[in-house]
Amino acid sequence: MEIVSETKCFGGVQGVYRHASKSCCCDMTFGLFLPEVCKGSATPVVWYLSGLTCTHENAMTKSMAQYYANLHRVAVVFPDTSPRGSSVPDDESYDLGMGAGFYVDATEEPWNKNYRMREYIETELPEFVFSNFPLSPDMQGICGHSMGGHGALTIAMANPKRFCSVSAFAPIANPTKSDWGRKQFRAYLGENESNWQEFDSTILMKEKGFPGPVLVDQGTEDPFYDLLKPESLLQAMVETRQNCSFHMRDGFDHSYFFVMSFIADHIEFHRRAAVNS
Amino acid sequence: MEIVSETKCFGGVQGVYRHASKSCCCDMTFGLFLPEVCKGSATPVVWYLSGLTCTHENAMTKSMAQYYANLHRVAVVFPDTSPRGSSVPDDESYDLGMGAGFYVDATEEPWNKNYRMREYIETELPEFVFSNFPLSPDMQGICGHSMGGHGALTIAMANPKRFCSVSAFAPIANPTKSDWGRKQFRAYLGENESNWQEFDSTILMKEKGFPGPVLVDQGTEDPFYDLLKPESLLQAMVETRQNCSFHMRDGFDHSYFFVMSFIADHIEFHRRAAVNS
């Protein structure tokens, strides 16, 4: 493990670390905020998955998560959103290739060698984090923004024993029915749409749901509203009586100004679910 | 005005008052909690509309609203749910007639003389309350439970300038499509369903919405879930991007144990909307 940086932040430390990833066949960088901790008390972890075009750095610098994470004694992991490097395939558009891993394991050429973000977030990175840092695997929550909200919801529903809670800011909620989803799933997963289903949170919600609480925030002035399809996820949650809270936030858009305005609620939501689980 | 009782409660007073109602052609009784107040500061008012079978008394004694109302310096009015008295028509079923006014103005015999709860809540009772108590008409919110949630939502949308905010516990959300609604609307309003539309919060939400925030709580174990149709209201709110918060509360039913568990959120929600408006 390479320590890229470790910086004091509130009472804790904001670290940036690099490690060789087998899943992604490249070096991967992630951020980790460790709060000040009461001796002997277990530290819950929130996984924060970022959106299109982001690296590990955006939420780490723009979400204000550290203030609340320190206050509530919660660690936050900020993974990257795709493999990186000169040997990694890319696309000229912003929404495919680097910065746009979509939290799936690609099966199609040329993506299938590196674009295995699902495996990376599900298996490799948690093994790495829990073997290197004093955190509690029994107290995990997962959160994400936009493409990361899609990642958080689908990964949580696929791993209900791992996560106590899941939350999302303006998630891509029904990607099999959206131009944010269909393009990428076709490229990464191929033409057979039956292979896309497990990466769609609306479909997963209808089929299996999540045993813990779900929190979703959505801004009314989100310019990508029609691509996100919050109504599909909401309908699935209400139909299945999913334990959930949904907030339609008047006047907010898709930016980190939206995320920072409600990150306190999300951190506190995950802390509470973790300690009560 | 007859003072039925005035009782010290936290730092304020829980009163019960009776007055001759022109709207309902009978004496009507209501509860009013007045908090202790900072001198010179205006006192917001929350109207709490109760559900089927309730009088002014149920929420007053079972919701725990006074603790939070006193804490947040908010007054709460607890109206009755129908006209009362030996000269008032009734039905042997629990969901029509006394205790089941449905917050409409009846047009059909024998109901149309007394069953004018809409006019009573919209016009007569507020005039009476604001001329007799030191409250601020500029800082009103409205809340309700079940049939009262239906009342709160429909009255708020019909009177957007009067109310800063509206909230509901397990509201009857789409009564024109439910056995809680169709039976009563047919009796009170007649066979012509076009006259029912203005008393259906899902329809109103689609057509006009509400300029302020909306808060809805619903329990997953509500035995009346299928009669309430929260999914219809939710769909309308998400489609229209209504400023709203919706909570699906895991394990809660339809009772006052559900209401008391979240009344603090509702009182604080209305206080905040009132002072920020």
XYZ file of C-alpha atoms in Angstrom:
554
model
C 0.000 0.000 0.000
C 1.261 3.409 -0.945
C 0.300 6.298 1.296
C -0.340 9.146 -1.122
C -1.186 11.560 1.680
C -2.460 11.661 5.264
C -3.819 14.971 6.429
C -5.300 15.988 9.744
C -8.944 16.898 9.283
C -11.209 17.843 12.226
C -10.220 15.364 14.916
C -9.323 12.636 12.439
C -7.247 11.968 9.345
C -8.117 12.251 5.676
C -5.944 9.722 3.889
C -5.399 8.934 0.228
C -4.006 5.496 -0.560
C -2.956 3.609 -3.682
C -2.800 -0.135 -4.151
C -2.401 -2.635 -6.966
C -5.858 -3.928 -7.875
C -6.270 -7.448 -9.224
C -9.910 -6.792 -10.058
C -9.140 -3.795 -12.248
C -5.644 -4.824 -13.431
C -4.235 -1.416 -12.562
C -3.299 0.709 -9.596
C -6.337 2.116 -7.817
C -6.510 5.156 -5.548
C -9.052 5.750 -2.805
C -9.719 8.237 -0.029
C -10.446 7.230 3.560
C -11.523 9.539 6.332
C -10.832 8.119 9.789
C -12.573 10.037 12.571
C -11.209 10.533 16.034
C -12.459 7.562 17.988
C -13.347 6.742 21.526
C -10.928 4.061 22.625
C -12.394 0.589 22.459
C -15.461 1.611 20.490
C -16.020 0.136 17.036
C -16.006 2.531 14.098
C -18.765 2.229 11.482
C -17.857 2.695 7.829
C -19.790 4.465 5.102
C -18.823 3.690 1.508
C -19.385 6.775 -0.639
C -19.644 5.978 -4.356
C -19.232 8.954 -6.655
C -20.842 9.840 -9.956
C -19.832 10.217 -13.582
C -16.498 11.966 -14.261
C -15.484 11.810 -10.587
C -12.323 10.319 -9.126
C -11.814 9.394 -5.456
C -11.214 13.085 -4.850
C -14.430 14.951 -5.688
C -16.609 13.924 -2.752
C -13.584 13.978 -0.470
C -13.111 17.686 -1.153
C -16.629 18.874 -1.966
C -19.220 16.958 0.082
C -18.379 18.257 3.583
C -18.751 14.643 4.735
C -15.793 14.832 7.121
C -17.387 17.297 9.526
C -20.334 15.052 10.187
C -18.317 11.856 9.925
C -16.037 13.107 12.672
C -18.944 14.345 14.765
C -20.679 10.969 14.543
C -17.456 8.908 14.697
C -17.984 7.324 11.290
C -15.277 6.450 8.750
C -15.917 7.212 5.068
C -14.298 5.450 2.110
C -14.148 7.343 -1.191
C -13.337 4.850 -3.990
C -12.586 5.843 -7.556
C -15.303 5.379 -10.184
C -13.326 3.347 -12.740
C -9.952 1.827 -13.480
C -7.313 4.353 -14.558
C -4.066 4.419 -16.511
C -2.573 4.561 -19.987
C -3.175 0.830 -20.537
C -6.862 1.083 -19.602
C -9.376 1.388 -22.479
C -11.320 4.627 -22.648
C -13.926 6.394 -24.747
C -14.021 10.000 -25.835
C -17.434 10.601 -24.268
C -17.692 11.549 -20.599
C -20.140 8.772 -19.800
C -18.242 5.680 -20.937
C -14.814 4.391 -19.972
C -12.701 6.186 -17.386
C -14.796 7.991 -14.778
C -17.804 5.958 -15.838
C -17.378 2.397 -14.559
C -21.072 2.165 -13.616
C -20.265 -0.341 -10.850
C -20.609 -3.400 -13.093
C -18.231 -6.196 -14.103
C -17.772 -5.821 -17.848
C -18.030 -8.973 -19.939
C -17.396 -7.378 -23.348
C -14.208 -6.423 -25.174
C -12.310 -4.163 -24.734
C -13.692 -3.370 -21.280
C -13.672 -6.772 -19.608
C -10.029 -6.799 -18.564
C -10.170 -3.690 -16.356
C -13.748 -2.550 -15.861
C -14.631 -4.740 -12.893
C -15.771 -2.064 -10.453
C -18.472 -4.277 -8.967
C -15.976 -6.918 -7.879
C -13.615 -4.191 -6.723
C -16.197 -2.537 -4.443
C -17.801 -5.800 -3.379
C -14.692 -7.828 -2.600
C -11.224 -6.462 -3.213
C -11.412 -2.998 -1.680
C -13.246 -4.051 1.509
C -10.727 -6.855 2.085
C -7.950 -4.331 1.647
C -9.534 -1.690 3.859
C -10.504 -4.009 6.714
C -7.079 -5.635 6.807
C -5.269 -2.294 6.889
C -7.471 -0.044 9.036
C -9.169 -0.427 12.445
C -12.767 -0.472 11.201
C -15.777 -2.639 11.947
C -16.993 -4.862 9.051
C -20.174 -5.428 11.047
C -21.133 -1.764 10.806
C -21.173 -0.815 7.153
C -23.444 1.485 5.197
C -23.247 2.494 1.566
C -24.130 5.793 -0.048
C -23.708 7.271 -3.483
C -24.459 10.165 -5.803
C -25.948 9.825 -9.276
C -24.066 6.912 -10.937
C -22.749 6.221 -7.424
C -26.308 6.172 -6.094
C -27.030 3.471 -8.648
C -23.912 1.659 -7.447
C -24.830 1.990 -3.784
C -28.397 0.752 -4.234
C -27.550 -2.201 -6.469
C -24.543 -3.295 -4.402
C -26.524 -3.007 -1.169
C -29.369 -5.130 -2.485
C -26.893 -7.703 -3.798
C -25.138 -7.814 -0.400
C -27.848 -7.407 2.218
C -25.825 -9.054 4.970
C -22.866 -6.744 4.506
C -24.691 -3.413 4.700
C -26.938 -2.156 7.492
C -28.265 0.731 5.400
C -28.136 2.322 1.962
C -28.654 5.896 0.844
C -28.446 7.838 -2.390
C -28.384 11.382 -3.697
C -30.169 11.641 -7.040
C -29.405 8.048 -8.039
C -29.618 6.698 -11.580
C -32.554 4.649 -10.436
C -33.696 2.711 -13.490
C -30.716 2.513 -15.873
C -32.160 -0.243 -18.088
C -34.779 2.328 -19.128
C -32.497 5.370 -19.408
C -29.846 6.749 -21.727
C -27.725 6.790 -18.577
C -27.524 3.016 -18.426
C -28.539 1.499 -21.743
C -25.501 2.858 -23.584
C -23.077 1.710 -20.896
C -24.731 -1.668 -20.220
C -24.682 -2.442 -23.941
C -20.954 -1.605 -24.084
C -19.904 -3.308 -20.848
C -22.397 -6.190 -20.666
C -23.426 -6.845 -24.263
C -26.695 -6.817 -26.174
C -28.484 -9.427 -24.047
C -30.598 -7.266 -21.755
C -31.285 -10.104 -19.347
C -27.693 -9.594 -18.174
C -28.471 -5.976 -17.284
C -31.236 -6.670 -14.792
C -29.094 -7.233 -11.724
C -27.641 -3.735 -12.181
C -30.953 -1.886 -12.040
C -32.088 -0.781 -8.590
C -35.760 -0.431 -9.564
C -35.812 -4.051 -10.749
C -33.910 -5.257 -7.676
C -36.227 -3.322 -5.401
C -39.270 -5.007 -6.909
C -37.675 -8.461 -6.812
C -35.925 -8.538 -3.458
C -35.726 -5.147 -1.761
C -33.351 -4.431 1.106
C -33.707 -5.647 4.704
C -32.520 -2.369 6.233
C -33.534 1.258 5.782
C -33.168 3.130 2.488
C -32.759 6.919 2.223
C -33.044 8.824 -1.060
C -32.740 12.571 -1.701
C -33.654 14.133 -5.047
C -33.574 17.783 -6.115
C -36.494 19.259 -8.058
C -34.182 21.360 -10.240
C -31.925 18.474 -11.171
C -31.126 18.959 -14.868
C -30.736 15.171 -15.258
C -34.064 14.348 -13.622
C -35.458 12.575 -16.693
C -32.358 10.369 -16.932
C -32.486 9.412 -13.247
C -36.093 8.179 -13.101
C -36.662 8.541 -9.356
C -40.378 7.842 -9.921
C -39.626 4.241 -10.930
C -37.648 3.500 -7.782
C -40.220 5.239 -5.602
C -43.039 3.266 -7.115
C -41.119 0.037 -6.464
C -40.388 1.056 -2.862
C -43.987 1.944 -2.111
C -45.362 -1.162 -3.834
C -43.094 -3.397 -1.778
C -43.452 -1.310 1.405
C -39.690 -0.917 1.592
C -38.464 0.675 4.824
C -37.471 4.002 3.270
C -37.344 7.767 3.416
C -37.558 9.846 0.264
C -37.087 13.604 0.113
C -37.944 15.732 -2.888
C -35.771 18.777 -2.201
C -37.237 21.964 -3.548
C -34.877 24.030 -5.684
C -31.830 21.765 -5.436
C -29.936 20.587 -8.503
C -27.497 17.703 -9.121
C -24.324 19.309 -7.764
C -22.199 18.920 -4.674
C -24.044 21.929 -3.276
C -27.032 19.590 -3.153
C -24.974 16.766 -1.672
C -23.356 18.956 0.992
C -26.757 20.307 2.033
C -27.973 16.857 3.100
C -24.821 14.829 3.765
C -25.345 15.313 7.515
C -28.638 13.435 7.304
C -27.007 10.591 5.400
C -24.056 10.188 7.770
C -26.366 10.222 10.778
C -28.735 7.795 9.043
C -25.924 5.294 8.464
C -24.462 5.699 11.944
C -27.826 5.044 13.495
C -28.501 1.978 11.343
C -25.013 0.630 12.077
C -25.203 0.948 15.844
C -28.766 -0.384 15.986
C -28.086 -3.401 13.795
C -67.977 30.479 23.483
C -68.269 27.937 26.236
C -65.075 26.923 28.029
C -65.506 23.203 28.595
C -62.140 22.918 30.320
C -58.739 24.597 30.542
C -55.933 22.504 31.974
C -52.288 23.305 32.539
C -50.152 21.104 30.314
C -46.346 21.439 30.157
C -45.823 25.203 30.138
C -49.090 25.905 28.349
C -52.792 25.226 28.511
C -54.875 22.473 26.940
C -58.323 23.909 26.424
C -61.578 22.423 25.213
C -64.153 24.858 23.833
C -67.684 24.650 22.488
C -69.397 27.047 20.148
C -72.535 27.239 18.027
C -71.564 26.383 14.460
C -73.491 27.903 11.559
C -71.725 25.650 9.080
C -72.777 22.454 10.844
C -76.057 23.674 12.364
C -75.093 22.296 15.752
C -72.773 22.936 18.667
C -69.200 21.962 17.866
C -66.408 21.162 20.306
C -62.700 21.543 19.670
C -59.435 21.253 21.579
C -56.727 23.911 21.525
C -53.276 23.602 22.999
C -51.659 26.970 23.663
C -47.932 26.716 24.438
C -46.059 28.962 26.797
C -44.891 31.830 24.649
C -42.043 34.259 24.540
C -43.577 37.683 24.965
C -43.992 39.510 21.699
C -43.287 36.505 19.519
C -45.973 35.267 17.165
C -47.331 31.773 17.762
C -47.690 29.416 14.788
C -50.745 27.147 14.626
C -50.989 23.557 13.497
C -54.429 22.234 12.626
C -54.628 18.535 13.468
C -57.455 16.724 11.668
C -58.370 13.349 13.117
C -59.501 10.138 11.496
C -62.621 8.003 11.361
C -64.514 7.501 14.659
C -62.496 10.221 16.417
C -63.812 13.275 18.213
C -61.767 16.373 19.124
C -60.413 14.326 22.009
C -58.460 11.365 20.588
C -55.384 13.128 19.256
C -55.515 15.550 22.194
C -55.021 12.683 24.623
C -53.124 10.116 22.556
C -50.729 11.812 20.130
C -48.250 13.332 22.595
C -48.403 16.464 20.448
C -48.359 18.829 23.419
C -44.833 18.012 24.548
C -43.355 18.963 21.203
C -45.812 21.784 20.597
C -44.747 23.383 23.866
C -41.082 22.765 23.149
C -41.363 24.416 19.749
C -43.870 27.102 20.841
C -46.577 25.959 18.455
C -50.325 25.953 19.104
C -52.376 22.948 17.997
C -56.096 22.935 17.190
C -57.949 19.628 17.455
C -61.314 19.948 15.659
C -64.028 17.323 15.737
C -64.467 15.084 12.666
C -68.202 15.637 12.069
C -71.277 17.434 13.344
C -72.771 15.923 16.495
C -76.089 15.800 18.302
C -79.461 14.102 18.419
C -80.771 16.192 15.506
C -77.814 15.300 13.259
C -78.326 12.440 10.775
C -76.191 9.360 11.332
C -75.565 5.915 9.897
C -75.088 2.665 11.731
C -71.713 2.007 10.109
C -68.556 3.490 11.630
C -67.450 5.096 8.367
C -70.461 7.248 7.493
C -72.223 9.942 9.465
C -70.998 10.987 12.898
C -67.250 10.593 13.283
C -66.920 10.318 9.512
C -67.426 13.781 8.024
C -64.652 13.248 5.481
C -63.973 17.006 5.358
C -66.430 17.661 2.539
C -69.526 19.854 2.218
C -72.401 17.444 1.654
C -74.835 18.307 -1.112
C -77.169 15.327 -0.702
C -80.072 14.635 1.631
C -80.110 13.951 4.557
C -76.490 15.050 5.080
C -76.437 18.483 3.487
C -77.855 20.403 6.428
C -75.092 19.507 8.918
C -72.217 17.758 7.185
C -70.273 20.830 6.083
C -66.923 20.024 7.653
C -65.000 21.552 4.768
C -66.579 24.962 5.289
C -66.210 24.568 9.041
C -62.445 23.907 8.872
C -61.837 26.314 6.014
C -63.796 29.290 7.236
C -65.841 29.159 10.404
C -63.440 27.602 12.899
C -60.379 29.660 11.871
C -62.420 32.870 12.137
C -63.524 31.800 15.568
C -60.074 30.726 16.740
C -58.199 33.779 15.470
C -60.724 36.181 16.957
C -60.600 34.500 20.369
C -56.962 33.464 20.827
C -53.598 35.240 20.399
C -52.384 33.253 17.387
C -50.803 34.188 14.093
C -52.925 33.569 10.958
C -49.767 34.077 8.883
C -48.127 31.007 10.391
C -50.461 28.074 9.851
C -49.744 24.455 9.032
C -52.179 21.574 8.699
C -51.714 17.948 9.615
C -53.968 14.927 9.800
C -54.218 11.208 10.343
C -55.992 8.790 7.989
C -59.295 10.487 7.049
C -57.760 13.575 8.645
C -54.694 13.200 6.433
C -57.051 13.294 3.472
C -58.632 16.401 4.985
C -55.313 18.094 5.623
C -53.937 17.460 2.139
C -57.076 18.466 0.255
C -57.728 21.562 2.375
C -54.093 22.653 2.104
C -54.101 22.367 -1.675
C -57.395 24.233 -1.867
C -55.996 27.009 0.365
C -52.336 27.398 -0.564
C -52.098 30.965 0.724
C -53.406 30.064 4.154
C -51.043 27.181 4.949
C -47.253 27.237 4.938
C -47.005 23.441 5.127
C -49.045 20.252 5.177
C -48.340 16.846 6.672
C -50.157 13.554 7.040
C -49.955 10.266 8.880
C -51.235 7.392 6.712
C -53.638 9.602 4.751
C -56.544 8.313 2.694
C -54.662 9.444 -0.357
C -56.865 8.537 -3.309
C -60.439 8.259 -1.987
C -62.145 8.340 -5.400
C -60.459 4.973 -6.035
C -60.989 3.449 -2.566
C -63.799 1.956 -0.504
C -62.739 4.599 2.009
C -64.020 7.427 -0.120
C -66.361 6.134 -2.804
C -69.034 5.104 -0.314
C -68.903 8.403 1.538
C -68.579 10.637 -1.534
C -71.587 8.907 -3.096
C -73.610 9.529 0.073
C -72.468 13.089 0.754
C -71.831 14.371 -2.789
C -74.065 12.262 -5.023
C -73.515 9.952 -7.959
C -71.784 12.468 -10.227
C -68.133 11.613 -9.720
C -66.930 14.865 -11.254
C -68.036 16.477 -7.985
C -65.701 14.179 -6.033
C -62.478 15.244 -7.729
C -61.706 18.273 -5.572
C -61.718 16.028 -2.495
C -59.019 13.633 -3.715
C -55.453 14.579 -2.813
C -53.866 12.468 -5.549
C -55.920 14.280 -8.178
C -55.235 17.683 -6.623
C -51.535 16.902 -6.406
C -51.406 16.125 -10.119
C -53.465 19.168 -11.059
C -52.082 21.889 -8.808
C -49.784 20.606 -6.073
C -48.890 22.694 -3.049
C -46.462 25.648 -2.966
C -44.929 24.659 0.387
C -43.423 21.474 1.756
C -45.417 18.248 2.190
C -44.558 15.552 4.738
C -46.132 12.066 4.718
C -45.500 9.125 7.051
C -46.871 5.650 6.341
C -46.436 2.434 8.330
C -45.622 -0.820 6.527
C -47.865 -2.843 8.842
C -50.860 -0.586 8.417
C -53.871 -2.936 8.176
C -55.665 -0.347 6.014
C -52.784 0.082 3.585
C -54.802 -1.021 0.538
C -57.575 1.468 1.352
C -55.136 4.368 1.789
C -53.298 4.080 -1.560
C -50.107 5.921 -0.601
C -48.552 4.781 -3.900
C -50.961 6.975 -5.884
C -50.111 10.115 -3.950
C -46.398 9.333 -4.085
C -46.500 8.840 -7.810
C -48.271 12.176 -8.218
C -45.730 13.926 -5.959
C -42.740 12.523 -7.807
C -44.247 13.184 -11.236
C -44.845 16.814 -10.349
C -41.618 17.165 -8.358
C -43.582 18.308 -5.332
C -41.408 19.597 -2.482
C -42.000 16.627 -0.174
C -40.677 14.096 2.290
C -42.139 10.610 2.473
C -41.245 8.021 5.082
C -42.186 4.361 4.842
C -41.929 3.362 8.515
C -40.961 -0.232 9.000
C -43.203 -2.191 11.358
C -45.604 0.632 12.251
C -49.376 0.245 11.979
C -52.254 2.755 11.782
C -52.603 3.540 15.485
C -51.754 6.452 17.729
C -48.610 4.534 18.671
C -47.545 5.225 15.094
C -48.642 8.862 15.288
C -46.918 9.509 18.623
C -43.687 8.020 17.294
C -43.359 10.693 14.611
C -45.439 13.629 15.856
C -42.228 15.410 16.903
C -41.056 15.469 13.279
C -44.389 16.886 12.153
C -44.553 19.642 14.750
C -40.983 20.679 14.015
C -41.666 20.502 10.270
C -44.611 22.902 10.589
C -42.803 25.249 12.957
C -39.900 25.511 10.584
C -42.090 26.124 7.544
C -44.092 28.738 9.452
C -41.127 30.759 10.651
C -39.356 30.551 7.285
C -42.369 31.570 5.245
